Structure formats: C-alpha cells, structure tokens
Amino acid sequence: MDYTAQLDTAIARLHEEGRYRTFIDIERKNGQFPHAVWTCPDGSQRDITVWCGNDYLGMGQHPVVLEAMHEAVDAAGAGSGGTRNISGTTVYHKRLEAELADLHGKEGALLFTSAYIANDATLSTLPKLFPGLIIYSDALNHASMIEGVRRNGGAKRIFRHNDVAHLRELLEADDPAAPKLIAFESVYSMDGDFGPIEEICDLADEFGALTYIDEVHAVGMYGPRGGGVTERDNLAHRIDIINGTLAKAYGVMGGYIAASAKMCDAVRSYAPGFIFTTSLPPAVAAGAAASVAYLKNASELRERHQTQAKILKLRLKGLGLPLIDHGSHIVPVIVGDPVHTKILSDRLLQDHGIYVQPINFPTVPRGTERLRFTPSPVHGPNEMNKLVQAMDELWSHCALNRAELAG
C-alpha cells in the first residue's frame, strides 16, 4: 500500500467537503483578553478579537489565578514528577480536590488531566465496579462520553436527545435487577440547550439507576457559587457523579469528577486513565484551586456573562440571522453549509480582525454547520458593535437567508 497516497486522499476529501480544519496561530496577551495577536500565514502579525474561546469568564488572566501559579512554580517547580500513585500527589492536588468536592457538595473529587479523560476513564471503568451495568446515554453526549461508554465493553442504550419518554421505554425494557447508569449533560455546547435534569433524576430513582452528568460548559457559570446547573436548580444532591472541567470558566486546565468518597476511591483504584497518567503540574492545580475558590464568591461575574450573551443574541436576532437560543450562554449562528461557514470565518478574521472558528461535521450534523460565539464579561460594547456590523455585512455578501430558527 502507498501509505502517503492514502493520507493525501483522506486529507483531500476534507478539503473537497469544505471541512478541513486549520490552526489559527494566536498569542494571548495577559490583561488584554479577548484581544490577541494573530500571526498570519505570511508571517505578519495583526491584532484580533477572540470570539470563540472557552475561557468564558476571562479567568485565564485573572491576577488571583496568576499569583497562585507563580507562587506554586517558585515553591514546587514545574512538573509534578509522577503519577498520583507514584510521587505525583501534592498539597496543591489535594487542595484542589477539596475545593471541587465542596463546590458540588460531594464527599470527594478526583482530578484528571482533562475533562475528556475524566469522562472516558470513569465511564469505561464503571462496568468493572458494577458487573452487568447498563449505561443509558443521551444521543448528543460529548465524544468523550461516547468513547467511554463504547470502550467499557458493557451494555449500552442510546436515548433520543433530551427525550425522557424514550429513556423510560428503554429502562422499562431491561431487567429491573440489572445495575443501571444514566449519562447526560447539563448544557449541550453546540446548541446551548439544557438537559432535563430533574426528570432524569426522577426516572433514576424509579428504576434504581445511578446518574452521571457532564457539567463542563456550566461549572463556574451557573449556580450561586458556580457549581453548575445542578447547583442552580438545587439538584446536585440527586446526581451520583458530576464531571467538570478546569479549562473553560476556570481558565486553567484539567478535569475532574465529584462523587461520594467510595466512588472516587473505586475509580482512582481501577481506572487506567487515572492510574497511568502523570498528574497535573502543581502550578496548574494551584491556579485552578484559586480560580474555583474565587468564583464561588463572584456571582456578579456570572451575571455579567449571562447579560452579554443575551445582548448578543438579541442583536443578532434583530438582523434576522438564524440563531438557536435555549437561554444558555452559547450563541450558535447556523450557516448550514461547510463552505459558506469557512468563508464567513475567513472573512471575519482577515477583513475584520474577528476570530470565530467554523464548526462542521462531525462535531455537528451535516447541514447544521455554524459559527459558535462565546461572549464573555470582558467583551466590551465596541467589540460587540464591530462583530454585529461585520456579521450583517458578510451575511448579505454571501447572500445567506435571514430567517430565525425556533429556539
């Protein structure tokens, strides 16, 4: 086989479908986010505004976080030096896990290098702990959850997105004595819709199932202390395992689960994704702990974030752009064609200094390609005016339809 030719074919196919992905070389400037510097393909540099980042609250540049990281580097050096089992557990890791357990009102928390790994490692390990486990997974769950469920070797059932009636049908069809777990999300990041948490918890109680929720796009941003939608809705106590990230609202890196002490103990003892991975650098753990602690008392930042999202949605709707609005902070504008989506993204960057990455298949279904905006409290009126004007101009330039989607 000509392996190089096969690679050429695979990559060419992405180009033909208009969904070949390119990295945008940007340099974030401390204290200036959402502004950054883009190094263009010709080597020149331009100032841009980032509109698609996951540093939702700008905590990646917050002085409290940076100070904690500097102190930890000075005190402990760069890396952790090993896995959690072999010299890689420090006071910084324990402090962060304690902050996270407190955040969610759980007995314990367990750190991973990313929320992807936390989902994959935990969901693929649970059948070892509960032989015969059946996992019921929402059809639109994140790729990390899908991978974890797929790899665990146990039984799985996929229920239609947010369809509680379908979930009930699947639960009723299985052995009442079989161990069960329902896996779903609080905020689905591509459409920005919420999972029916209370209804799923009711079903879990009725059928004796565990509950597993991904709060990656909600921790730090919802609830009185940033505990996510489960905290906002007073439902965290009904969730057995909460997955979260430290790389979005908290502005640093890493993922975790929060659960009972016994659940965390069992997962850490059986999950290869935890056992055989070098632990987070102490400085990262220190910065994340500082961010979590700070946001527990920063409700005004969450309020400003929600206000910014509402304003942007209102202004884009006013232009008649096809926007999905489920009331969350996610602002998806549907283009519906991968080529046009890339053209819009390229023109926004090159002509207007606005960076928003196109979202194409397989991240979203074909025909729903989109630009996904993530406004933050540090996007000011001038940045928003520039974005809205640019979208209005380019939408007309590409002769795209102006018809709202039902939110």
Coordinates of C-alpha atoms in Angstrom, one line a residue:
M1 CA 0.0 0.0 0.0
D2 CA 1.1 3.5 -0.8
Y3 CA 0.5 5.0 2.7
T4 CA 1.4 8.5 1.7
A5 CA -1.2 8.4 -1.1
Q6 CA -3.8 7.2 1.3
L7 CA -3.1 10.1 3.6
D8 CA -3.3 12.5 0.6
T9 CA -6.7 11.0 -0.3
A10 CA -8.0 11.3 3.3
I11 CA -6.9 15.0 3.6
A12 CA -8.1 15.9 0.1
R13 CA -11.6 14.6 1.0
L14 CA -11.8 17.0 3.9
H15 CA -10.8 19.9 1.5
E16 CA -13.4 18.8 -1.0
E17 CA -16.1 18.8 1.6
G18 CA -15.1 22.2 2.9
R19 CA -14.4 20.9 6.4
Y20 CA -10.6 20.8 6.5
R21 CA -9.6 22.4 9.8
T22 CA -6.7 24.8 10.2
F23 CA -5.0 26.1 13.3
I24 CA -5.1 29.9 13.8
D25 CA -1.7 30.9 15.4
I26 CA -2.7 33.4 18.1
E27 CA -0.9 34.8 21.1
R28 CA -3.0 35.8 24.1
K29 CA -1.7 38.9 25.8
N30 CA -2.0 38.9 29.6
G31 CA -4.5 41.5 30.8
Q32 CA -5.8 42.2 27.3
F33 CA -8.2 39.2 26.7
P34 CA -10.3 38.9 24.5
H35 CA -7.7 40.7 22.4
A36 CA -4.8 38.7 20.9
V37 CA -2.2 38.8 18.2
W38 CA -2.6 36.6 15.1
T39 CA 0.4 35.5 13.2
C40 CA -0.8 35.4 9.6
P41 CA 0.4 32.8 7.1
D42 CA 2.8 35.3 5.5
G43 CA 4.4 35.9 8.9
S44 CA 2.9 39.3 9.6
Q45 CA 1.0 40.0 12.8
R46 CA -2.4 41.5 13.4
D47 CA -4.5 42.4 16.4
I48 CA -7.7 40.4 16.6
T49 CA -10.6 39.8 19.0
V50 CA -11.3 36.2 20.0
W51 CA -15.0 35.4 20.0
C52 CA -14.9 31.6 20.2
G53 CA -12.7 30.9 23.2
N54 CA -13.7 28.7 26.1
D55 CA -12.2 31.0 28.8
Y56 CA -15.7 32.1 29.3
L57 CA -15.1 34.5 32.2
G58 CA -11.6 35.6 31.4
M59 CA -10.2 33.8 34.5
G60 CA -7.1 32.7 32.5
Q61 CA -5.7 36.2 33.0
H62 CA -7.1 36.9 36.5
P63 CA -4.5 38.2 39.0
V64 CA -5.7 35.8 41.7
V65 CA -5.0 32.8 39.4
L66 CA -1.7 34.1 38.1
E67 CA -0.4 34.9 41.6
A68 CA -1.3 31.4 42.8
M69 CA 0.5 29.8 39.8
H70 CA 3.6 31.9 40.3
E71 CA 3.8 31.0 43.9
A72 CA 3.4 27.3 43.2
V73 CA 6.1 27.4 40.5
D74 CA 8.5 29.2 42.9
A75 CA 7.7 26.7 45.6
A76 CA 7.4 23.4 43.8
G77 CA 8.9 23.8 40.4
A78 CA 7.4 22.8 37.0
G79 CA 6.1 19.3 36.8
S80 CA 4.5 17.0 39.4
G81 CA 7.2 14.3 39.0
G82 CA 4.9 11.3 38.6
T83 CA 1.5 9.8 38.6
R84 CA -0.8 10.4 41.5
N85 CA 0.2 6.9 42.9
I86 CA 3.9 7.5 42.5
S87 CA 5.1 10.8 43.9
G88 CA 2.7 12.9 41.9
T89 CA 0.2 13.8 44.7
T90 CA 1.0 17.2 46.3
V91 CA -0.7 19.6 48.6
Y92 CA -1.9 21.5 45.6
H93 CA -3.7 18.5 44.2
K94 CA -5.4 17.7 47.5
R95 CA -6.4 21.4 48.0
L96 CA -8.0 21.5 44.5
E97 CA -9.9 18.2 45.1
A98 CA -11.2 19.6 48.4
E99 CA -12.3 22.8 46.7
L100 CA -14.1 20.8 44.0
A101 CA -15.8 18.4 46.4
D102 CA -17.0 21.5 48.4
L103 CA -18.2 23.2 45.2
H104 CA -20.6 20.3 44.4
G105 CA -21.5 19.3 47.9
K106 CA -19.9 15.9 47.5
E107 CA -17.7 13.9 49.8
G108 CA -14.8 13.7 47.3
A109 CA -13.4 14.7 44.0
L110 CA -10.9 13.2 41.7
L111 CA -8.6 15.1 39.3
F112 CA -7.7 14.1 35.7
T113 CA -5.6 15.8 33.1
S114 CA -8.7 16.8 31.2
A115 CA -12.5 16.5 31.4
Y116 CA -12.3 14.3 28.2
I117 CA -10.1 11.9 30.1
A118 CA -12.3 12.1 33.2
N119 CA -15.4 11.1 31.2
D120 CA -13.6 8.4 29.2
A121 CA -11.8 6.9 32.1
T122 CA -14.7 7.0 34.5
L123 CA -17.4 5.7 32.1
S124 CA -15.2 2.9 30.8
T125 CA -14.3 1.8 34.4
L126 CA -17.8 1.7 35.9
P127 CA -18.7 -1.7 34.5
K128 CA -15.7 -3.1 36.3
L129 CA -17.2 -1.8 39.5
F130 CA -20.8 -2.8 38.8
P131 CA -20.8 -6.1 36.7
G132 CA -23.6 -6.2 34.2
L133 CA -24.0 -2.4 34.2
I134 CA -26.3 -0.9 31.5
I135 CA -25.4 2.7 30.5
Y136 CA -28.2 4.8 29.1
S137 CA -26.5 7.6 27.1
D138 CA -28.1 10.8 25.5
A139 CA -27.7 10.7 21.7
L140 CA -25.9 14.1 21.8
N141 CA -23.5 13.4 24.6
H142 CA -19.9 14.6 24.1
A143 CA -17.4 12.5 22.2
S144 CA -15.5 11.7 25.4
M145 CA -18.7 10.2 27.0
I146 CA -19.4 8.2 23.8
E147 CA -15.9 6.9 23.8
G148 CA -16.0 5.9 27.4
V149 CA -19.3 4.1 27.0
R150 CA -18.1 2.4 23.8
R151 CA -14.9 1.2 25.4
N152 CA -16.3 -0.3 28.6
G153 CA -17.5 -3.5 27.0
G154 CA -20.8 -3.4 28.8
A155 CA -24.4 -3.0 27.6
K156 CA -25.4 0.5 26.3
R157 CA -28.6 2.1 25.3
I158 CA -28.8 5.4 23.4
F159 CA -31.9 7.5 24.0
R160 CA -33.0 10.3 21.8
H161 CA -31.7 13.7 22.8
N162 CA -33.5 15.0 25.9
D163 CA -36.3 12.6 25.3
V164 CA -37.3 11.4 28.7
A165 CA -40.2 9.3 27.3
H166 CA -37.8 7.3 25.2
L167 CA -35.4 6.9 28.1
R168 CA -38.3 5.5 30.1
E169 CA -39.1 3.0 27.3
L170 CA -35.5 1.8 27.4
L171 CA -35.4 1.5 31.1
E172 CA -38.7 -0.5 31.2
A173 CA -37.4 -2.9 28.6
D174 CA -34.4 -4.0 30.7
D175 CA -34.0 -6.4 33.6
P176 CA -35.2 -4.5 36.8
A177 CA -32.4 -6.1 38.7
A178 CA -29.6 -5.0 36.4
P179 CA -27.4 -2.2 37.6
K180 CA -28.0 1.0 35.6
L181 CA -26.5 4.4 34.9
I182 CA -27.9 7.4 33.0
A183 CA -25.3 9.6 31.4
F184 CA -26.2 13.0 30.1
E185 CA -25.1 16.7 30.1
S186 CA -26.4 19.9 31.8
V187 CA -25.5 22.2 28.9
Y188 CA -25.0 20.8 25.4
S189 CA -22.4 23.1 23.9
M190 CA -23.3 23.1 20.2
D191 CA -27.0 24.1 20.5
G192 CA -26.7 25.5 24.0
D193 CA -29.7 23.6 25.3
F194 CA -30.2 22.2 28.8
G195 CA -30.7 18.6 29.8
P196 CA -33.9 17.7 31.7
I197 CA -32.0 17.0 34.9
E198 CA -34.9 16.7 37.3
E199 CA -37.0 14.4 35.1
I200 CA -33.9 12.2 34.6
C201 CA -33.3 12.1 38.3
D202 CA -36.9 11.1 38.8
L203 CA -36.5 8.2 36.4
A204 CA -33.2 7.2 38.0
D205 CA -35.0 7.0 41.4
E206 CA -37.8 5.0 39.9
F207 CA -35.6 2.4 38.2
G208 CA -32.8 2.3 40.7
A209 CA -30.2 3.9 38.3
L210 CA -27.1 5.9 39.1
T211 CA -26.8 9.4 37.5
Y212 CA -23.8 10.8 35.7
I213 CA -23.8 14.4 34.4
D214 CA -21.3 16.4 32.4
E215 CA -21.3 20.0 33.7
V216 CA -18.3 21.0 31.6
H217 CA -20.0 24.0 30.0
A218 CA -21.7 25.1 33.2
V219 CA -19.3 24.9 36.1
G220 CA -18.2 28.3 37.2
M221 CA -21.0 29.9 35.3
Y222 CA -24.3 28.7 36.8
G223 CA -25.4 28.4 40.4
P224 CA -24.8 30.7 43.4
R225 CA -21.2 29.5 43.7
G226 CA -20.6 28.3 40.2
G227 CA -21.5 24.6 40.9
G228 CA -23.3 24.4 37.5
V229 CA -26.9 23.9 36.5
T230 CA -27.3 21.2 39.1
E231 CA -26.5 23.7 41.8
R232 CA -28.7 26.4 40.2
D233 CA -31.6 24.0 40.2
N234 CA -30.9 22.5 43.6
L235 CA -30.4 19.1 42.1
A236 CA -26.7 18.3 42.8
H237 CA -27.6 16.0 45.7
R238 CA -29.5 13.8 43.3
I239 CA -26.6 13.3 41.0
D240 CA -24.2 10.5 41.8
I241 CA -21.2 11.6 39.6
I242 CA -20.6 15.1 38.4
N243 CA -18.0 15.7 35.7
G244 CA -16.4 19.1 35.2
T245 CA -13.5 21.0 33.6
L246 CA -11.0 23.4 34.9
A247 CA -10.1 24.6 31.3
K248 CA -13.2 26.7 30.5
A249 CA -14.8 29.0 33.0
Y250 CA -11.9 28.4 35.5
G251 CA -9.4 29.4 32.8
V252 CA -6.7 26.8 33.5
M253 CA -6.5 23.1 32.6
G254 CA -7.7 19.7 33.8
G255 CA -10.9 17.8 34.5
Y256 CA -12.5 16.0 37.4
I257 CA -15.3 14.0 38.8
A258 CA -17.1 14.8 42.1
A259 CA -18.9 12.0 43.9
S260 CA -19.1 10.0 47.1
A261 CA -15.8 9.2 48.8
K262 CA -16.2 5.5 47.9
M263 CA -17.0 6.2 44.3
C264 CA -13.9 8.4 43.9
D265 CA -11.8 5.8 45.7
A266 CA -13.0 3.0 43.4
V267 CA -12.5 5.0 40.2
R268 CA -9.0 6.1 41.2
S269 CA -8.1 2.5 42.1
Y270 CA -9.4 0.9 38.9
A271 CA -9.3 3.5 36.0
P272 CA -6.2 3.1 33.8
G273 CA -6.7 6.7 32.6
F274 CA -6.1 7.9 36.1
I275 CA -3.5 5.3 37.3
F276 CA -1.1 5.6 34.5
T277 CA -1.2 9.3 33.8
T278 CA 1.3 11.9 35.2
S279 CA -0.6 14.3 37.4
L280 CA -1.2 17.9 36.7
P281 CA 1.7 20.3 37.3
P282 CA 1.4 21.8 40.8
A283 CA 1.2 25.3 39.4
V284 CA -1.8 24.3 37.3
A285 CA -3.5 22.7 40.3
A286 CA -2.8 25.8 42.3
G287 CA -4.2 28.2 39.7
A288 CA -7.3 26.1 39.3
A289 CA -7.9 25.9 43.0
A290 CA -7.6 29.7 43.3
S291 CA -10.0 30.1 40.4
V292 CA -12.6 27.7 41.8
A293 CA -12.4 29.4 45.2
Y294 CA -12.6 32.9 43.7
L295 CA -15.6 32.1 41.5
K296 CA -17.5 30.8 44.5
N297 CA -17.9 34.4 45.5
A298 CA -18.2 36.1 42.1
S299 CA -21.9 36.0 41.3
E300 CA -21.6 39.4 39.6
L301 CA -19.2 38.0 37.0
R302 CA -21.7 35.2 36.2
E303 CA -24.5 37.8 35.9
R304 CA -22.4 40.0 33.5
H305 CA -21.6 36.9 31.4
Q306 CA -25.3 36.0 31.0
T307 CA -26.2 39.6 30.2
Q308 CA -23.5 39.7 27.5
A309 CA -24.9 36.5 25.9
K310 CA -28.5 37.9 26.0
I311 CA -27.4 41.2 24.4
L312 CA -25.5 39.4 21.6
K313 CA -28.4 37.1 20.9
L314 CA -30.9 40.0 20.8
R315 CA -28.8 42.0 18.4
L316 CA -28.1 39.0 16.0
K317 CA -31.8 38.1 16.1
G318 CA -32.5 41.7 15.2
L319 CA -30.6 41.1 11.9
G320 CA -32.7 38.1 11.2
L321 CA -29.8 35.7 11.5
P322 CA -30.7 32.0 12.1
L323 CA -29.8 31.8 15.8
I324 CA -30.5 28.9 18.2
D325 CA -31.5 30.3 21.6
H326 CA -32.2 27.9 24.5
G327 CA -31.4 30.5 27.2
S328 CA -27.8 29.5 27.8
H329 CA -24.5 31.4 27.2
I330 CA -23.9 29.6 23.9
V331 CA -24.6 31.7 20.8
P332 CA -24.8 29.4 17.7
V333 CA -25.5 31.0 14.3
I334 CA -26.5 28.4 11.8
V335 CA -25.0 28.7 8.3
G336 CA -25.9 25.2 7.1
D337 CA -23.1 24.8 4.6
P338 CA -19.4 24.0 5.4
V339 CA -18.0 26.1 2.5
H340 CA -20.0 29.2 3.4
T341 CA -19.2 28.7 7.1
K342 CA -15.5 28.7 6.3
I343 CA -15.8 31.7 4.0
L344 CA -17.6 33.6 6.8
S345 CA -14.9 32.6 9.3
D346 CA -12.1 33.6 7.0
R347 CA -13.6 36.9 6.1
L348 CA -14.3 37.8 9.7
L349 CA -10.7 37.1 10.6
Q350 CA -9.0 38.6 7.5
D351 CA -11.2 41.7 6.9
H352 CA -12.5 42.5 10.4
G353 CA -9.9 41.0 12.9
I354 CA -12.7 38.8 14.4
Y355 CA -11.8 35.2 15.2
V356 CA -14.5 32.6 15.4
Q357 CA -13.8 29.1 14.3
P358 CA -16.2 27.3 11.9
I359 CA -18.0 24.3 13.5
N360 CA -18.5 21.5 10.9
F361 CA -19.3 17.8 10.8
P362 CA -18.6 15.5 12.7
T363 CA -18.8 18.0 15.6
V364 CA -22.3 18.9 14.4
P365 CA -24.6 17.1 11.9
R366 CA -24.2 17.9 8.2
G367 CA -26.5 20.8 7.2
T368 CA -26.2 22.5 10.6
E369 CA -22.7 23.9 10.2
R370 CA -22.3 27.0 12.3
L371 CA -20.4 29.8 13.8
R372 CA -20.4 29.4 17.6
F373 CA -19.8 32.7 19.5
T374 CA -18.9 32.7 23.2
P375 CA -19.3 36.3 24.6
S376 CA -17.6 37.0 27.9
P377 CA -17.8 39.7 30.6
V378 CA -14.6 41.2 29.1
H379 CA -16.1 41.7 25.6
G380 CA -17.0 45.4 25.6
P381 CA -19.6 47.4 23.6
N382 CA -17.0 48.3 20.9
E383 CA -16.1 44.6 20.3
M384 CA -19.8 43.7 20.1
N385 CA -20.7 46.5 17.8
K386 CA -17.9 45.5 15.4
L387 CA -19.0 41.9 15.5
V388 CA -22.6 42.6 14.8
Q389 CA -21.8 45.0 11.9
A390 CA -19.4 42.5 10.4
M391 CA -21.9 39.7 10.5
D392 CA -24.6 41.9 8.9
E393 CA -22.3 42.8 6.1
L394 CA -20.9 39.4 5.4
W395 CA -24.3 37.6 5.7
S396 CA -25.5 39.9 2.9
H397 CA -22.3 39.4 0.9
C398 CA -22.8 35.6 0.9
A399 CA -26.5 36.0 0.1
L400 CA -27.5 33.8 3.0
N401 CA -31.1 33.6 4.3
R402 CA -32.2 35.7 7.2
A403 CA -34.7 33.5 9.0
E404 CA -34.7 32.7 12.7
L405 CA -34.7 29.1 13.9
A406 CA -37.1 28.3 16.7
G407 CA -35.2 28.3 20.0

